[in-house]
Amino acid sequence: MKNTIALTGATGFIGSTIARRLATEGWKIKALTRKTSDRSPLVGFDVQWVEGALEFDVQWVEGALEDVDSLRRLVHGVEAVVHCAGAVRGATQEHFNQINVDGVERLVRAATEQHPLPRFLLLSSLAAREPDLSPYANSKCQGEAALAVQAGQMSWTVLRPSAVYGPGENEMRPLLCWMARGIAFVLGSGDGRFSMLYVDDLAEAIQKWLLKDGLPKKAFELHDGRPGGYSWKDVIDAVGGLNARRVQCLHIPVAGLRTAARLNLITARLLGYAPMFTPGKLRELRHPDWVC
């Protein structure tokens, strides 16, 4: 199906933004979704507009990365596969690997069964360049390797976005909201630097990828083009300027955060939930150089 892409993670923060951007550019979307997934980020996109207006077309394919048959239905006849789904929370390496490694392998195998072969885009993470920091980072690195090994003759690209922000993002939002109120919680000395990327710019990059074939099979790091990235002071000053108020910095001792991260991991394993704040995530946050 010409101009049709298979998309995973379409109900998430980044995936829904990509779906909206591609739909407005005339692409038809086949989106993988679980029966229990909240499809509200794309409510209305399966409505076909008439009277000459632009037609938004999302075809939902119920299934999961663990379900090979649903993956085959998802990628059947598409021009390209954009894989955004992934696990960002978890208590064990095995949990992350099941989604971020095994899930990639199954989707790639399903894609390579198609004739003609689609192009494949894996949305990874900048964390993949530091796989020893955390189970998450390790799984993203392994996922990239799985794609390279399994793809065969299929054309593929990996994008590693830096810290992505924008409407609907929930991980950085609490910190930014506190800054808007005049308080900035800073980890340790706060002297690390990092690149950032607005979510709409990431969606545009993917749209440009769809229009340009023949790229080398490799990973590309994405950011907003600011040389040297940002410091937390840069972010705090920007939020303070937008809200016309002085922001007070509260430096949180690393030792206390280590204890909190260990306790959260132990509790998560006992109660069976997938934690975000773990010792591995703390090591990611403390890494001094996330600049693209």
mmCIF file of C-alpha atoms in Angstrom:
data_model
loop_
_atom_site.group_PDB
_atom_site.id
_atom_site.type_symbol
_atom_site.label_atom_id
_atom_site.label_comp_id
_atom_site.label_asym_id
_atom_site.label_seq_id
_atom_site.Cartn_x
_atom_site.Cartn_y
_atom_site.Cartn_z
ATOM 1 C CA MET A 1 0.000 0.000 0.000
ATOM 2 C CA LYS A 2 1.749 3.134 -1.210
ATOM 3 C CA ASN A 3 2.016 5.953 1.333
ATOM 4 C CA THR A 4 1.014 3.600 4.155
ATOM 5 C CA ILE A 5 3.229 3.142 7.194
ATOM 6 C CA ALA A 6 3.086 0.710 10.090
ATOM 7 C CA LEU A 7 3.460 2.509 13.421
ATOM 8 C CA THR A 8 3.983 1.130 16.917
ATOM 9 C CA GLY A 9 3.557 3.239 20.040
ATOM 10 C CA ALA A 10 0.940 5.406 18.336
ATOM 11 C CA THR A 11 -0.993 6.072 21.558
ATOM 12 C CA GLY A 12 2.061 7.384 23.429
ATOM 13 C CA PHE A 13 3.454 10.885 23.768
ATOM 14 C CA ILE A 14 5.906 10.661 20.863
ATOM 15 C CA GLY A 15 3.996 8.143 18.729
ATOM 16 C CA SER A 16 0.746 10.127 18.716
ATOM 17 C CA THR A 17 2.622 13.269 17.671
ATOM 18 C CA ILE A 18 4.258 11.345 14.830
ATOM 19 C CA ALA A 19 0.895 9.920 13.747
ATOM 20 C CA ARG A 20 -0.719 13.362 13.637
ATOM 21 C CA ARG A 21 2.172 14.863 11.700
ATOM 22 C CA LEU A 22 2.299 12.078 9.124
ATOM 23 C CA ALA A 23 -1.468 12.027 8.720
ATOM 24 C CA THR A 24 -1.509 15.748 7.943
ATOM 25 C CA GLU A 25 1.151 15.074 5.292
ATOM 26 C CA GLY A 26 -1.105 12.529 3.596
ATOM 27 C CA TRP A 27 0.320 9.277 4.971
ATOM 28 C CA LYS A 28 -2.040 6.455 5.866
ATOM 29 C CA ILE A 29 -1.328 4.919 9.269
ATOM 30 C CA LYS A 30 -1.630 1.297 10.397
ATOM 31 C CA ALA A 31 -1.191 1.499 14.159
ATOM 32 C CA LEU A 32 -0.574 -1.375 16.542
ATOM 33 C CA THR A 33 -2.643 -1.169 19.727
ATOM 34 C CA ARG A 34 -3.591 -3.370 22.638
ATOM 35 C CA LYS A 35 -7.281 -3.800 23.418
ATOM 36 C CA THR A 36 -6.696 -2.005 26.713
ATOM 37 C CA SER A 37 -4.721 0.919 25.238
ATOM 38 C CA ASP A 38 -6.014 4.454 25.635
ATOM 39 C CA ARG A 39 -6.562 5.705 22.086
ATOM 40 C CA SER A 40 -7.691 9.174 23.166
ATOM 41 C CA PRO A 41 -4.475 10.874 21.912
ATOM 42 C CA LEU A 42 -5.679 10.059 18.398
ATOM 43 C CA VAL A 43 -9.432 10.427 18.870
ATOM 44 C CA GLY A 44 -10.966 11.580 15.606
ATOM 45 C CA PHE A 45 -8.148 10.375 13.394
ATOM 46 C CA ASP A 46 -10.187 7.433 12.168
ATOM 47 C CA VAL A 47 -12.858 9.844 10.931
ATOM 48 C CA GLN A 48 -12.772 10.392 7.188
ATOM 49 C CA TRP A 49 -13.425 13.983 6.247
ATOM 50 C CA VAL A 50 -15.217 14.781 2.990
ATOM 51 C CA GLU A 51 -16.024 17.845 0.883
ATOM 52 C CA GLY A 52 -12.421 18.132 -0.280
ATOM 53 C CA ALA A 53 -10.935 18.377 3.199
ATOM 54 C CA LEU A 54 -7.864 16.417 4.193
ATOM 55 C CA GLU A 55 -8.579 12.784 5.023
ATOM 56 C CA PHE A 56 -7.012 11.456 8.211
ATOM 57 C CA ASP A 57 -6.736 7.712 8.034
ATOM 58 C CA VAL A 58 -5.670 5.527 10.963
ATOM 59 C CA GLN A 59 -6.302 1.791 10.779
ATOM 60 C CA TRP A 60 -5.997 0.158 14.200
ATOM 61 C CA VAL A 61 -4.428 -3.299 14.350
ATOM 62 C CA GLU A 62 -5.116 -4.973 17.696
ATOM 63 C CA GLY A 63 -2.172 -6.936 19.006
ATOM 64 C CA ALA A 64 1.155 -6.597 20.785
ATOM 65 C CA LEU A 65 4.889 -6.931 20.225
ATOM 66 C CA GLU A 66 4.633 -10.419 21.742
ATOM 67 C CA ASP A 67 2.014 -11.474 19.161
ATOM 68 C CA VAL A 68 3.702 -12.413 15.880
ATOM 69 C CA ASP A 69 0.441 -12.771 13.940
ATOM 70 C CA SER A 70 -0.613 -9.224 14.799
ATOM 71 C CA LEU A 71 2.803 -7.928 13.743
ATOM 72 C CA ARG A 72 2.418 -9.640 10.377
ATOM 73 C CA ARG A 73 -0.992 -7.995 9.924
ATOM 74 C CA LEU A 74 0.520 -4.664 10.918
ATOM 75 C CA VAL A 75 3.370 -4.669 8.386
ATOM 76 C CA HIS A 76 1.540 -6.384 5.525
ATOM 77 C CA GLY A 77 1.896 -4.324 2.369
ATOM 78 C CA VAL A 78 3.216 -1.161 4.004
ATOM 79 C CA GLU A 79 5.857 1.120 2.529
ATOM 80 C CA ALA A 80 7.678 1.692 5.819
ATOM 81 C CA VAL A 81 7.703 0.611 9.457
ATOM 82 C CA VAL A 82 8.206 3.202 12.209
ATOM 83 C CA HIS A 83 8.859 1.469 15.546
ATOM 84 C CA CYS A 84 8.294 3.837 18.477
ATOM 85 C CA ALA A 85 6.986 1.450 21.141
ATOM 86 C CA GLY A 86 9.309 0.553 23.984
ATOM 87 C CA ALA A 87 9.617 -0.047 27.696
ATOM 88 C CA VAL A 88 10.932 2.918 29.697
ATOM 89 C CA ARG A 89 9.952 1.611 33.148
ATOM 90 C CA GLY A 90 11.018 -1.672 34.698
ATOM 91 C CA ALA A 91 12.624 -3.471 37.612
ATOM 92 C CA THR A 92 14.801 -6.019 35.772
ATOM 93 C CA GLN A 93 16.962 -6.369 32.688
ATOM 94 C CA GLU A 94 14.676 -9.182 31.535
ATOM 95 C CA HIS A 95 11.643 -6.903 31.577
ATOM 96 C CA PHE A 96 13.337 -4.307 29.369
ATOM 97 C CA ASN A 97 14.740 -6.960 27.026
ATOM 98 C CA GLN A 98 11.334 -8.550 26.436
ATOM 99 C CA ILE A 99 10.094 -5.318 24.824
ATOM 100 C CA ASN A 100 13.168 -3.398 23.681
ATOM 101 C CA VAL A 101 15.111 -6.359 22.272
ATOM 102 C CA ASP A 102 12.772 -9.312 21.673
ATOM 103 C CA GLY A 103 10.014 -6.988 20.450
ATOM 104 C CA VAL A 104 12.361 -5.425 17.908
ATOM 105 C CA GLU A 105 13.471 -8.858 16.685
ATOM 106 C CA ARG A 106 9.885 -10.063 16.154
ATOM 107 C CA LEU A 107 8.842 -6.894 14.330
ATOM 108 C CA VAL A 108 11.926 -6.955 12.108
ATOM 109 C CA ARG A 109 11.334 -10.611 11.205
ATOM 110 C CA ALA A 110 7.726 -9.843 10.301
ATOM 111 C CA ALA A 111 8.887 -6.950 8.117
ATOM 112 C CA THR A 112 11.517 -9.028 6.309
ATOM 113 C CA GLU A 113 8.812 -11.541 5.319
ATOM 114 C CA GLN A 114 7.126 -8.870 3.160
ATOM 115 C CA HIS A 115 7.554 -8.452 -0.585
ATOM 116 C CA PRO A 116 8.609 -5.873 -1.488
ATOM 117 C CA LEU A 117 10.588 -5.145 1.663
ATOM 118 C CA PRO A 118 9.500 -2.052 3.582
ATOM 119 C CA ARG A 119 11.952 0.459 5.006
ATOM 120 C CA PHE A 120 12.398 0.249 8.774
ATOM 121 C CA LEU A 121 12.936 3.067 11.260
ATOM 122 C CA LEU A 122 13.762 2.259 14.887
ATOM 123 C CA LEU A 123 13.246 5.094 17.344
ATOM 124 C CA SER A 124 15.872 4.321 19.954
ATOM 125 C CA SER A 125 17.366 6.542 22.659
ATOM 126 C CA LEU A 126 20.520 8.516 23.255
ATOM 127 C CA ALA A 127 20.949 6.234 26.289
ATOM 128 C CA ALA A 128 21.950 3.447 23.875
ATOM 129 C CA ARG A 129 25.410 4.973 23.524
ATOM 130 C CA GLU A 130 26.054 4.293 27.240
ATOM 131 C CA PRO A 131 24.740 0.706 27.657
ATOM 132 C CA ASP A 132 26.529 0.086 30.957
ATOM 133 C CA LEU A 133 24.590 2.779 32.803
ATOM 134 C CA SER A 134 21.263 0.989 33.222
ATOM 135 C CA PRO A 135 19.150 -1.987 32.146
ATOM 136 C CA TYR A 136 17.123 0.408 29.977
ATOM 137 C CA ALA A 137 20.186 1.774 28.191
ATOM 138 C CA ASN A 138 21.522 -1.748 27.707
ATOM 139 C CA SER A 139 18.243 -2.932 26.203
ATOM 140 C CA LYS A 140 18.099 -0.030 23.745
ATOM 141 C CA CYS A 141 21.649 -0.801 22.608
ATOM 142 C CA GLN A 142 20.783 -4.480 22.201
ATOM 143 C CA GLY A 143 17.637 -3.537 20.274
ATOM 144 C CA GLU A 144 19.698 -1.571 17.768
ATOM 145 C CA ALA A 145 22.060 -4.537 17.386
ATOM 146 C CA ALA A 146 19.120 -6.897 16.872
ATOM 147 C CA LEU A 147 17.832 -4.721 14.038
ATOM 148 C CA ALA A 148 21.229 -4.673 12.319
ATOM 149 C CA VAL A 149 21.554 -8.467 12.557
ATOM 150 C CA GLN A 150 17.992 -9.417 11.614
ATOM 151 C CA ALA A 151 17.303 -6.857 8.844
ATOM 152 C CA GLY A 152 19.200 -8.611 6.051
ATOM 153 C CA GLN A 153 18.597 -6.716 2.800
ATOM 154 C CA MET A 154 15.954 -4.450 4.315
ATOM 155 C CA SER A 155 16.828 -0.751 4.422
ATOM 156 C CA TRP A 156 16.898 0.533 8.001
ATOM 157 C CA THR A 157 17.768 3.558 10.115
ATOM 158 C CA VAL A 158 18.061 4.166 13.864
ATOM 159 C CA LEU A 159 17.238 7.565 15.344
ATOM 160 C CA ARG A 160 18.481 8.388 18.839
ATOM 161 C CA PRO A 161 16.603 11.481 20.018
ATOM 162 C CA SER A 162 17.947 13.510 22.920
ATOM 163 C CA ALA A 163 15.618 14.604 25.764
ATOM 164 C CA VAL A 164 12.237 15.040 24.075
ATOM 165 C CA TYR A 165 9.773 17.571 25.479
ATOM 166 C CA GLY A 166 6.431 19.055 24.487
ATOM 167 C CA PRO A 167 2.673 18.834 25.152
ATOM 168 C CA GLY A 168 1.693 15.472 26.629
ATOM 169 C CA GLU A 169 5.139 14.633 28.061
ATOM 170 C CA ASN A 170 4.855 13.487 31.678
ATOM 171 C CA GLU A 171 8.396 12.729 32.874
ATOM 172 C CA MET A 172 9.929 16.225 32.761
ATOM 173 C CA ARG A 173 6.646 18.051 33.278
ATOM 174 C CA PRO A 174 6.600 17.902 37.122
ATOM 175 C CA LEU A 175 10.085 19.438 37.269
ATOM 176 C CA LEU A 176 9.111 22.205 34.858
ATOM 177 C CA CYS A 177 5.887 22.892 36.768
ATOM 178 C CA TRP A 178 7.833 23.316 39.999
ATOM 179 C CA MET A 179 10.219 25.664 38.207
ATOM 180 C CA ALA A 180 7.240 27.685 37.015
ATOM 181 C CA ARG A 181 6.222 28.013 40.678
ATOM 182 C CA GLY A 182 9.690 29.267 41.561
ATOM 183 C CA ILE A 183 11.461 26.117 42.801
ATOM 184 C CA ALA A 184 13.997 24.045 40.864
ATOM 185 C CA PHE A 185 15.033 20.647 42.198
ATOM 186 C CA VAL A 186 18.594 20.008 41.010
ATOM 187 C CA LEU A 187 20.356 16.644 41.276
ATOM 188 C CA GLY A 188 23.668 17.089 43.080
ATOM 189 C CA SER A 189 25.766 19.875 41.612
ATOM 190 C CA GLY A 190 23.675 19.946 38.425
ATOM 191 C CA ASP A 191 26.785 20.426 36.273
ATOM 192 C CA GLY A 192 25.895 17.897 33.556
ATOM 193 C CA ARG A 193 25.018 18.989 30.025
ATOM 194 C CA PHE A 194 22.395 17.565 27.689
ATOM 195 C CA SER A 195 20.792 18.158 24.328
ATOM 196 C CA MET A 196 17.048 18.574 23.878
ATOM 197 C CA LEU A 197 14.492 18.129 21.097
ATOM 198 C CA TYR A 198 10.948 19.431 20.735
ATOM 199 C CA VAL A 199 8.537 16.608 19.937
ATOM 200 C CA ASP A 200 7.167 18.272 16.783
ATOM 201 C CA ASP A 201 10.707 18.558 15.435
ATOM 202 C CA LEU A 202 11.226 14.836 16.024
ATOM 203 C CA ALA A 203 8.011 14.122 14.092
ATOM 204 C CA GLU A 204 9.235 16.337 11.256
ATOM 205 C CA ALA A 205 12.557 14.488 11.164
ATOM 206 C CA ILE A 206 10.689 11.214 10.705
ATOM 207 C CA GLN A 207 8.584 12.722 7.953
ATOM 208 C CA LYS A 208 11.789 13.847 6.184
ATOM 209 C CA TRP A 209 13.221 10.326 6.597
ATOM 210 C CA LEU A 210 10.197 8.889 4.808
ATOM 211 C CA LEU A 211 10.879 11.179 1.858
ATOM 212 C CA LYS A 212 14.589 10.344 1.550
ATOM 213 C CA ASP A 213 15.743 6.838 0.761
ATOM 214 C CA GLY A 214 19.303 5.571 0.471
ATOM 215 C CA LEU A 215 20.580 6.615 3.904
ATOM 216 C CA PRO A 216 23.395 4.539 5.415
ATOM 217 C CA LYS A 217 22.363 1.768 7.781
ATOM 218 C CA LYS A 218 23.418 3.387 11.047
ATOM 219 C CA ALA A 219 22.251 5.332 14.109
ATOM 220 C CA PHE A 220 21.795 9.101 13.995
ATOM 221 C CA GLU A 221 21.612 11.298 17.094
ATOM 222 C CA LEU A 222 18.971 14.049 16.990
ATOM 223 C CA HIS A 223 18.825 17.365 18.811
ATOM 224 C CA ASP A 224 17.690 20.939 18.265
ATOM 225 C CA GLY A 225 21.026 22.142 16.905
ATOM 226 C CA ARG A 226 22.222 24.075 19.965
ATOM 227 C CA PRO A 227 26.039 23.656 20.130
ATOM 228 C CA GLY A 228 27.135 22.213 23.444
ATOM 229 C CA GLY A 229 23.579 21.464 24.553
ATOM 230 C CA TYR A 230 22.103 22.860 27.760
ATOM 231 C CA SER A 231 22.847 22.991 31.463
ATOM 232 C CA TRP A 232 20.156 22.879 34.131
ATOM 233 C CA LYS A 233 20.885 26.566 34.707
ATOM 234 C CA ASP A 234 19.939 27.257 31.087
ATOM 235 C CA VAL A 235 16.612 25.493 31.563
ATOM 236 C CA ILE A 236 15.932 27.178 34.913
ATOM 237 C CA ASP A 237 16.720 30.618 33.472
ATOM 238 C CA ALA A 238 14.435 29.976 30.491
ATOM 239 C CA VAL A 239 11.493 28.883 32.666
ATOM 240 C CA GLY A 240 12.072 31.793 35.039
ATOM 241 C CA GLY A 241 12.119 34.204 32.115
ATOM 242 C CA LEU A 242 8.909 32.813 30.650
ATOM 243 C CA ASN A 243 7.157 33.197 33.997
ATOM 244 C CA ALA A 244 8.820 36.501 34.930
ATOM 245 C CA ARG A 245 9.965 35.222 38.292
ATOM 246 C CA ARG A 246 13.115 34.221 40.103
ATOM 247 C CA VAL A 247 13.597 30.468 40.490
ATOM 248 C CA GLN A 248 15.220 29.189 43.676
ATOM 249 C CA CYS A 249 17.489 26.128 43.241
ATOM 250 C CA LEU A 250 17.277 23.291 45.745
ATOM 251 C CA HIS A 251 20.198 20.888 45.346
ATOM 252 C CA ILE A 252 19.244 17.326 46.308
ATOM 253 C CA PRO A 253 22.093 15.214 47.794
ATOM 254 C CA VAL A 254 22.963 12.244 45.607
ATOM 255 C CA ALA A 255 23.360 9.917 48.603
ATOM 256 C CA GLY A 256 19.726 10.358 49.580
ATOM 257 C CA LEU A 257 18.589 9.732 46.017
ATOM 258 C CA ARG A 258 20.606 6.507 45.858
ATOM 259 C CA THR A 259 18.769 5.240 48.928
ATOM 260 C CA ALA A 260 15.391 6.304 47.519
ATOM 261 C CA ALA A 261 16.123 4.602 44.194
ATOM 262 C CA ARG A 262 17.100 1.314 45.875
ATOM 263 C CA LEU A 263 13.992 1.357 48.070
ATOM 264 C CA ASN A 264 11.774 2.068 45.084
ATOM 265 C CA LEU A 265 13.310 -0.845 43.161
ATOM 266 C CA ILE A 266 12.842 -3.235 46.095
ATOM 267 C CA THR A 267 9.238 -2.103 46.576
ATOM 268 C CA ALA A 268 8.513 -2.470 42.861
ATOM 269 C CA ARG A 269 9.760 -6.060 42.855
ATOM 270 C CA LEU A 270 7.686 -6.884 45.926
ATOM 271 C CA LEU A 271 4.479 -5.233 44.688
ATOM 272 C CA GLY A 272 4.917 -6.035 41.012
ATOM 273 C CA TYR A 273 4.857 -2.579 39.439
ATOM 274 C CA ALA A 274 7.249 -1.147 36.851
ATOM 275 C CA PRO A 275 9.288 1.647 38.455
ATOM 276 C CA MET A 276 10.736 4.688 36.708
ATOM 277 C CA PHE A 277 13.143 5.874 39.412
ATOM 278 C CA THR A 278 15.751 3.147 39.959
ATOM 279 C CA PRO A 279 19.515 3.032 40.569
ATOM 280 C CA GLY A 280 19.994 2.660 36.812
ATOM 281 C CA LYS A 281 17.848 5.711 36.049
ATOM 282 C CA LEU A 282 19.802 7.670 38.657
ATOM 283 C CA ARG A 283 23.059 6.755 36.903
ATOM 284 C CA GLU A 284 21.549 8.000 33.639
ATOM 285 C CA LEU A 285 20.537 11.287 35.261
ATOM 286 C CA ARG A 286 23.997 11.745 36.788
ATOM 287 C CA HIS A 287 25.843 11.068 33.526
ATOM 288 C CA PRO A 288 27.691 14.314 32.724
ATOM 289 C CA ASP A 289 27.435 14.290 28.928
ATOM 290 C CA TRP A 290 24.207 13.716 27.006
ATOM 291 C CA VAL A 291 25.137 16.242 24.330
ATOM 292 C CA CYS A 292 24.616 15.235 20.698
#
